[in-house]
mmCIF file of C-alpha atoms in Angstrom:
data_model
loop_
_atom_site.group_PDB
_atom_site.id
_atom_site.type_symbol
_atom_site.label_atom_id
_atom_site.label_comp_id
_atom_site.label_asym_id
_atom_site.label_seq_id
_atom_site.Cartn_x
_atom_site.Cartn_y
_atom_site.Cartn_z
ATOM 1 C CA MET G 191 -44.798 -6.721 73.089
ATOM 2 C CA MET G 192 -47.423 -7.034 75.743
ATOM 3 C CA PRO G 193 -46.871 -10.355 77.660
ATOM 4 C CA ASP G 194 -50.640 -11.252 77.305
ATOM 5 C CA LEU G 195 -51.758 -9.329 74.267
ATOM 6 C CA GLU G 196 -54.885 -11.442 73.850
ATOM 7 C CA ARG G 197 -56.102 -10.644 77.310
ATOM 8 C CA GLU G 198 -55.399 -7.021 76.862
ATOM 9 C CA VAL G 199 -57.264 -6.779 73.696
ATOM 10 C CA THR G 200 -60.135 -8.701 75.153
ATOM 11 C CA GLN G 201 -60.503 -6.102 78.011
ATOM 12 C CA ALA G 202 -60.015 -3.317 75.506
ATOM 13 C CA MET G 203 -63.105 -4.500 73.532
ATOM 14 C CA GLY G 204 -65.273 -4.644 76.718
ATOM 15 C CA ASP G 205 -65.852 -0.936 77.208
ATOM 16 C CA THR G 206 -64.207 2.414 76.787
ATOM 17 C CA ALA G 207 -62.584 2.228 80.207
ATOM 18 C CA GLY G 208 -60.924 -1.024 78.921
ATOM 19 C CA THR G 209 -59.773 0.786 75.810
ATOM 20 C CA TRP G 210 -58.027 3.500 77.561
ATOM 21 C CA ARG G 211 -56.408 0.961 79.991
ATOM 22 C CA PHE G 212 -55.071 -0.690 76.833
ATOM 23 C CA VAL G 213 -53.845 2.612 75.388
ATOM 24 C CA GLU G 214 -51.975 3.218 78.720
ATOM 25 C CA ARG G 215 -50.396 -0.184 78.912
ATOM 26 C CA PHE G 216 -49.531 -0.486 75.190
ATOM 27 C CA ALA G 217 -47.726 2.979 75.304
ATOM 28 C CA ALA G 218 -45.824 1.857 78.365
ATOM 29 C CA ASP G 219 -44.897 -1.460 76.866
ATOM 30 C CA LEU G 220 -43.453 0.436 73.874
ATOM 31 C CA GLY G 221 -41.144 2.281 76.365
ATOM 32 C CA ARG G 222 -42.898 5.654 76.544
ATOM 33 C CA PRO G 223 -45.706 5.801 78.977
ATOM 34 C CA VAL G 224 -48.593 8.325 78.320
ATOM 35 C CA ALA G 225 -47.755 11.545 80.068
ATOM 36 C CA ASP G 226 -48.971 15.172 80.368
ATOM 37 C CA GLY G 227 -48.722 16.865 77.126
ATOM 38 C CA ASP G 228 -49.434 13.865 74.987
ATOM 39 C CA GLY G 229 -52.845 15.074 74.276
ATOM 40 C CA PHE G 230 -54.457 18.247 73.007
ATOM 41 C CA VAL G 231 -56.079 20.678 75.680
ATOM 42 C CA GLU G 232 -59.646 21.470 75.970
ATOM 43 C CA ALA G 233 -59.292 24.910 74.391
ATOM 44 C CA GLU G 234 -57.884 23.248 71.212
ATOM 45 C CA LEU G 235 -60.841 20.734 71.038
ATOM 46 C CA ASN G 236 -63.460 23.426 71.794
ATOM 47 C CA ALA G 237 -61.973 25.563 69.029
ATOM 48 C CA ALA G 238 -62.278 22.664 66.579
ATOM 49 C CA GLU G 239 -65.869 22.100 67.410
ATOM 50 C CA ALA G 240 -66.667 25.777 67.196
ATOM 51 C CA ARG G 241 -65.034 25.952 63.749
ATOM 52 C CA LEU G 242 -66.940 22.874 62.445
ATOM 53 C CA GLY G 243 -70.251 23.773 64.137
ATOM 54 C CA VAL G 244 -70.439 20.070 65.511
ATOM 55 C CA SER G 245 -69.561 18.328 68.671
ATOM 56 C CA MET G 246 -67.041 15.436 68.813
ATOM 57 C CA PRO G 247 -68.400 12.213 70.247
ATOM 58 C CA PRO G 248 -66.929 11.686 73.710
ATOM 59 C CA ALA G 249 -64.794 8.657 72.711
ATOM 60 C CA LEU G 250 -63.111 10.838 69.958
ATOM 61 C CA ARG G 251 -62.668 13.710 72.265
ATOM 62 C CA GLU G 252 -60.971 11.401 74.884
ATOM 63 C CA LEU G 253 -58.587 10.048 72.164
ATOM 64 C CA TYR G 254 -57.367 13.573 71.346
ATOM 65 C CA ARG G 255 -57.147 14.463 75.055
ATOM 66 C CA ARG G 256 -55.045 11.456 75.965
ATOM 67 C CA ILE G 257 -52.694 10.787 72.994
ATOM 68 C CA GLY G 258 -53.591 13.121 70.126
ATOM 69 C CA ARG G 259 -49.983 14.449 70.004
ATOM 70 C CA ARG G 260 -48.291 11.079 70.083
ATOM 71 C CA ASP G 261 -47.073 10.687 66.507
ATOM 72 C CA ASP G 262 -45.393 7.347 67.338
ATOM 73 C CA LEU G 263 -48.891 5.882 68.318
ATOM 74 C CA VAL G 264 -51.198 7.601 65.824
ATOM 75 C CA ARG G 265 -49.171 8.882 62.882
ATOM 76 C CA VAL G 266 -46.653 6.218 61.755
ATOM 77 C CA GLN G 267 -48.307 5.051 58.578
ATOM 78 C CA ASP G 268 -51.748 6.618 58.379
ATOM 79 C CA LEU G 269 -52.575 9.878 60.125
ATOM 80 C CA LEU G 270 -54.768 10.907 63.017
ATOM 81 C CA LEU G 271 -55.875 14.360 62.043
ATOM 82 C CA THR G 272 -55.045 17.209 64.488
ATOM 83 C CA PRO G 273 -58.054 19.169 65.794
ATOM 84 C CA LYS G 274 -57.166 21.962 63.191
ATOM 85 C CA GLN G 275 -57.313 19.322 60.429
ATOM 86 C CA LEU G 276 -60.610 17.752 61.392
ATOM 87 C CA HIS G 277 -63.180 18.309 58.645
ATOM 88 C CA LEU G 278 -66.538 17.279 57.460
ATOM 89 C CA ASP G 279 -67.152 15.223 54.320
ATOM 90 C CA ASP G 280 -68.903 16.835 51.261
ATOM 91 C CA THR G 281 -72.386 15.980 52.660
ATOM 92 C CA GLY G 282 -71.727 17.199 56.199
ATOM 93 C CA ALA G 283 -72.741 14.015 57.600
ATOM 94 C CA ILE G 284 -69.359 12.459 58.481
ATOM 95 C CA LEU G 285 -66.734 13.943 60.725
ATOM 96 C CA VAL G 286 -63.303 12.875 59.277
ATOM 97 C CA PHE G 287 -60.642 12.258 61.854
ATOM 98 C CA ARG G 288 -58.101 9.896 60.110
ATOM 99 C CA VAL G 289 -56.664 9.630 56.624
ATOM 100 C CA GLU G 290 -54.806 6.953 54.755
ATOM 101 C CA HIS G 291 -51.209 8.414 54.192
ATOM 102 C CA GLN G 292 -51.639 8.690 50.468
ATOM 103 C CA HIS G 293 -55.215 9.947 51.024
ATOM 104 C CA ALA G 294 -56.678 6.941 49.349
ATOM 105 C CA THR G 295 -59.389 6.540 52.022
ATOM 106 C CA ARG G 296 -60.657 8.398 55.132
ATOM 107 C CA TRP G 297 -62.136 7.269 58.443
ATOM 108 C CA GLY G 298 -64.919 9.221 60.221
ATOM 109 C CA VAL G 299 -67.827 9.039 62.602
ATOM 110 C CA PRO G 300 -71.392 10.203 61.892
ATOM 111 C CA VAL G 301 -72.316 13.711 62.979
ATOM 112 C CA ALA G 302 -75.853 13.073 63.648
ATOM 113 C CA THR G 303 -75.535 10.599 66.613
ATOM 114 C CA ALA G 304 -75.795 10.930 70.438
ATOM 115 C CA VAL G 305 -73.847 7.783 70.877
ATOM 116 C CA PRO G 306 -70.730 8.350 73.158
ATOM 117 C CA ASP G 307 -68.755 5.685 71.367
ATOM 118 C CA PRO G 308 -70.121 5.621 67.769
ATOM 119 C CA PRO G 309 -69.335 3.378 64.774
ATOM 120 C CA VAL G 310 -66.514 4.402 62.499
ATOM 121 C CA TYR G 311 -66.900 4.427 58.676
ATOM 122 C CA PHE G 312 -64.487 4.565 55.841
ATOM 123 C CA GLN G 313 -64.667 5.942 52.442
ATOM 124 C CA VAL G 314 -64.995 3.910 49.260
ATOM 125 C CA GLY G 315 -65.431 6.366 46.325
ATOM 126 C CA LEU G 316 -68.351 8.548 47.301
ATOM 127 C CA GLU G 317 -69.781 5.980 49.676
ATOM 128 C CA TRP G 318 -69.161 5.483 53.337
ATOM 129 C CA ARG G 319 -69.005 1.837 54.684
ATOM 130 C CA LEU G 320 -68.828 0.512 58.139
ATOM 131 C CA PHE G 321 -65.421 -0.089 59.420
ATOM 132 C CA LEU G 322 -65.870 -0.985 63.123
ATOM 133 C CA GLY G 323 -68.827 -0.762 65.224
ATOM 134 C CA HIS G 324 -67.253 1.326 68.061
ATOM 135 C CA LEU G 325 -64.704 4.173 67.858
ATOM 136 C CA SER G 326 -62.949 2.602 70.811
ATOM 137 C CA HIS G 327 -62.371 -0.528 68.810
ATOM 138 C CA ALA G 328 -60.992 1.611 66.028
ATOM 139 C CA VAL G 329 -58.645 3.138 68.532
ATOM 140 C CA VAL G 330 -57.157 -0.332 69.354
ATOM 141 C CA GLU G 331 -56.946 -1.133 65.673
ATOM 142 C CA MET G 332 -55.073 1.993 65.004
ATOM 143 C CA LEU G 333 -52.525 1.520 67.671
ATOM 144 C CA LEU G 334 -51.910 -1.961 66.657
ATOM 145 C CA SER G 335 -51.659 -1.142 62.832
ATOM 146 C CA GLU G 336 -49.300 1.885 63.417
ATOM 147 C CA TRP G 337 -47.196 -0.290 65.677
ATOM 148 C CA MET G 338 -47.178 -3.136 63.125
ATOM 149 C CA LEU G 339 -46.111 -0.812 60.302
ATOM 150 C CA ALA G 340 -43.503 0.978 62.292
ATOM 151 C CA GLU G 341 -39.864 0.313 61.641
ATOM 152 C CA GLY G 342 -38.245 -2.368 63.687
ATOM 153 C CA GLU G 343 -35.677 -5.082 63.795
ATOM 154 C CA PHE G 344 -37.997 -7.970 63.706
ATOM 155 C CA THR G 345 -40.659 -6.989 61.209
ATOM 156 C CA GLY G 346 -41.621 -8.438 57.895
ATOM 157 C CA ASN G 347 -44.428 -8.905 55.218
ATOM 158 C CA ARG G 348 -45.192 -11.079 52.317
ATOM 159 C CA GLU G 349 -47.940 -11.997 49.903
ATOM 160 C CA LEU G 350 -50.532 -14.442 51.145
ATOM 161 C CA ASP G 351 -51.903 -17.606 49.441
ATOM 162 C CA ARG G 352 -54.414 -20.211 50.666
ATOM 163 C CA TYR G 353 -51.498 -22.442 51.858
ATOM 164 C CA ALA G 354 -50.044 -19.674 53.966
ATOM 165 C CA ILE G 355 -53.423 -18.712 55.367
ATOM 166 C CA SER G 356 -54.123 -22.298 56.512
ATOM 167 C CA LEU G 357 -50.803 -22.322 58.210
ATOM 168 C CA VAL G 358 -51.595 -19.172 60.079
ATOM 169 C CA GLU G 359 -54.997 -20.386 61.122
ATOM 170 C CA GLN G 360 -53.559 -23.657 62.215
ATOM 171 C CA HIS G 361 -50.601 -22.364 64.287
ATOM 172 C CA PHE G 362 -51.692 -18.989 65.481
ATOM 173 C CA ARG G 363 -54.594 -17.805 67.778
ATOM 174 C CA ARG G 364 -57.070 -14.965 66.710
ATOM 175 C CA LEU G 365 -56.731 -11.688 68.694
ATOM 176 C CA PRO G 366 -60.187 -10.745 69.698
ATOM 177 C CA LEU G 367 -60.428 -7.705 67.565
ATOM 178 C CA PRO G 368 -63.408 -7.904 65.229
ATOM 179 C CA ASP G 369 -62.898 -8.574 61.622
ATOM 180 C CA TYR G 370 -63.007 -5.275 59.586
ATOM 181 C CA PRO G 371 -62.965 -4.523 55.896
ATOM 182 C CA LEU G 372 -59.716 -4.167 53.983
ATOM 183 C CA TRP G 373 -60.212 -0.700 52.460
ATOM 184 C CA PRO G 374 -58.521 -1.308 48.963
ATOM 185 C CA ASP G 375 -60.784 -4.427 48.679
ATOM 186 C CA PRO G 376 -63.896 -3.675 50.742
ATOM 187 C CA ASP G 377 -66.031 -6.464 49.289
ATOM 188 C CA GLY G 378 -63.336 -9.133 49.749
ATOM 189 C CA PRO G 379 -62.123 -11.133 52.828
ATOM 190 C CA PRO G 380 -61.590 -8.968 55.876
ATOM 191 C CA THR G 381 -58.511 -8.092 57.909
ATOM 192 C CA ARG G 382 -57.819 -10.307 60.761
ATOM 193 C CA TRP G 383 -55.256 -10.448 63.562
ATOM 194 C CA PHE G 384 -53.353 -13.390 65.032
ATOM 195 C CA HIS G 385 -50.723 -14.050 67.674
ATOM 196 C CA GLY G 386 -48.873 -17.019 68.991
ATOM 197 C CA HIS G 387 -47.473 -17.346 72.551
ATOM 198 C CA GLY G 388 -44.988 -20.005 71.504
ATOM 199 C CA HIS G 389 -43.950 -18.114 68.390
ATOM 200 C CA GLY G 390 -43.631 -14.626 69.924
ATOM 201 C CA ALA G 391 -45.164 -13.090 66.711
ATOM 202 C CA VAL G 392 -48.207 -10.877 65.990
ATOM 203 C CA LEU G 393 -49.703 -11.024 62.469
ATOM 204 C CA ARG G 394 -52.057 -9.016 60.444
ATOM 205 C CA CYS G 395 -53.640 -10.733 57.562
ATOM 206 C CA ASP G 396 -55.215 -8.254 55.120
ATOM 207 C CA GLY G 397 -57.824 -10.287 53.391
ATOM 208 C CA GLU G 398 -56.173 -13.029 51.481
ATOM 209 C CA GLU G 399 -53.699 -10.584 49.893
ATOM 210 C CA TRP G 400 -50.971 -9.586 52.315
ATOM 211 C CA LEU G 401 -49.418 -10.586 55.672
ATOM 212 C CA TRP G 402 -47.599 -8.299 58.082
ATOM 213 C CA ALA G 403 -45.635 -9.606 61.041
ATOM 214 C CA ARG G 404 -43.912 -8.141 64.044
ATOM 215 C CA ALA G 405 -41.922 -10.477 66.493
ATOM 216 C CA THR G 406 -39.626 -10.425 69.392
ATOM 217 C CA SER G 407 -36.743 -12.422 67.655
ATOM 218 C CA ALA G 408 -35.646 -13.492 64.228
ATOM 219 C CA GLU G 409 -36.748 -16.994 64.958
ATOM 220 C CA ALA G 410 -40.152 -15.809 65.957
ATOM 221 C CA LEU G 411 -40.340 -13.691 62.814
ATOM 222 C CA ASP G 412 -39.433 -16.579 60.503
ATOM 223 C CA SER G 413 -42.298 -18.562 62.025
ATOM 224 C CA GLY G 414 -44.548 -15.569 61.943
ATOM 225 C CA ILE G 415 -44.173 -14.731 58.284
ATOM 226 C CA LEU G 416 -43.683 -18.285 57.119
ATOM 227 C CA ALA G 417 -40.290 -17.608 55.790
ATOM 228 C CA SER G 418 -40.108 -20.767 53.887
ATOM 229 C CA GLN G 419 -41.697 -18.808 51.025
ATOM 230 C CA GLY G 420 -39.511 -15.752 51.654
ATOM 231 C CA ARG G 421 -40.146 -12.095 52.133
ATOM 232 C CA SER G 422 -41.781 -9.925 49.519
ATOM 233 C CA GLU G 423 -42.075 -6.200 48.650
ATOM 234 C CA ASP G 424 -45.148 -4.773 50.021
ATOM 235 C CA PRO G 425 -47.866 -3.184 47.808
ATOM 236 C CA GLN G 426 -46.756 0.424 48.818
ATOM 237 C CA GLY G 427 -43.304 -0.184 47.584
ATOM 238 C CA ARG G 428 -41.442 -0.768 50.953
ATOM 239 C CA SER G 429 -39.387 -3.793 51.370
ATOM 240 C CA GLY G 430 -40.174 -6.183 54.213
#
């Protein structure tokens, strides 16, 4: 776990250069620095654009160029599509680049934009709703979420209630990642991230429904998931 995750995320939110510094440092902290061969080459990206008849925004192209092949960073739970899997939605207005692992939702960027770092939308039925205001922010969210949901010794999850939420808010600090919708309940409370220097834990609160935690020790995990109320089975059937 990064020694100063809050500072690293703050810098990543500043601009795309900060995002790519975060990607480099995050991968190195996990024990496998970004290296040549971790991304797709220009010819593969050009072929995808030619097949689709659209251009990728620069931030998306950079994501693929840097870490598009790093399954440990981008395909642990949900899936960053490969260039050959990139596709347009039924209207042709959204370029879909990521899918939920059971295909319950998709994430994409608008085709008709000249913005280098465009907003990301997610699909609710036939509707597309705003997920995060910049693709670079969605890259940070993706890396954190894939890391949070990866197997590990000091990981856990449980149902949330108002008492547990109040304890999290009282004892943990917010990570400076913007709130974003919880795709199964897009009109409900958003997903928020927390961390605690003294606890050694990082938490993801999915609305008021579920808490995920990853920590540096069993003691930190207990404080992180508020183990006085025990662990639970997650909504996708995996035990915490």
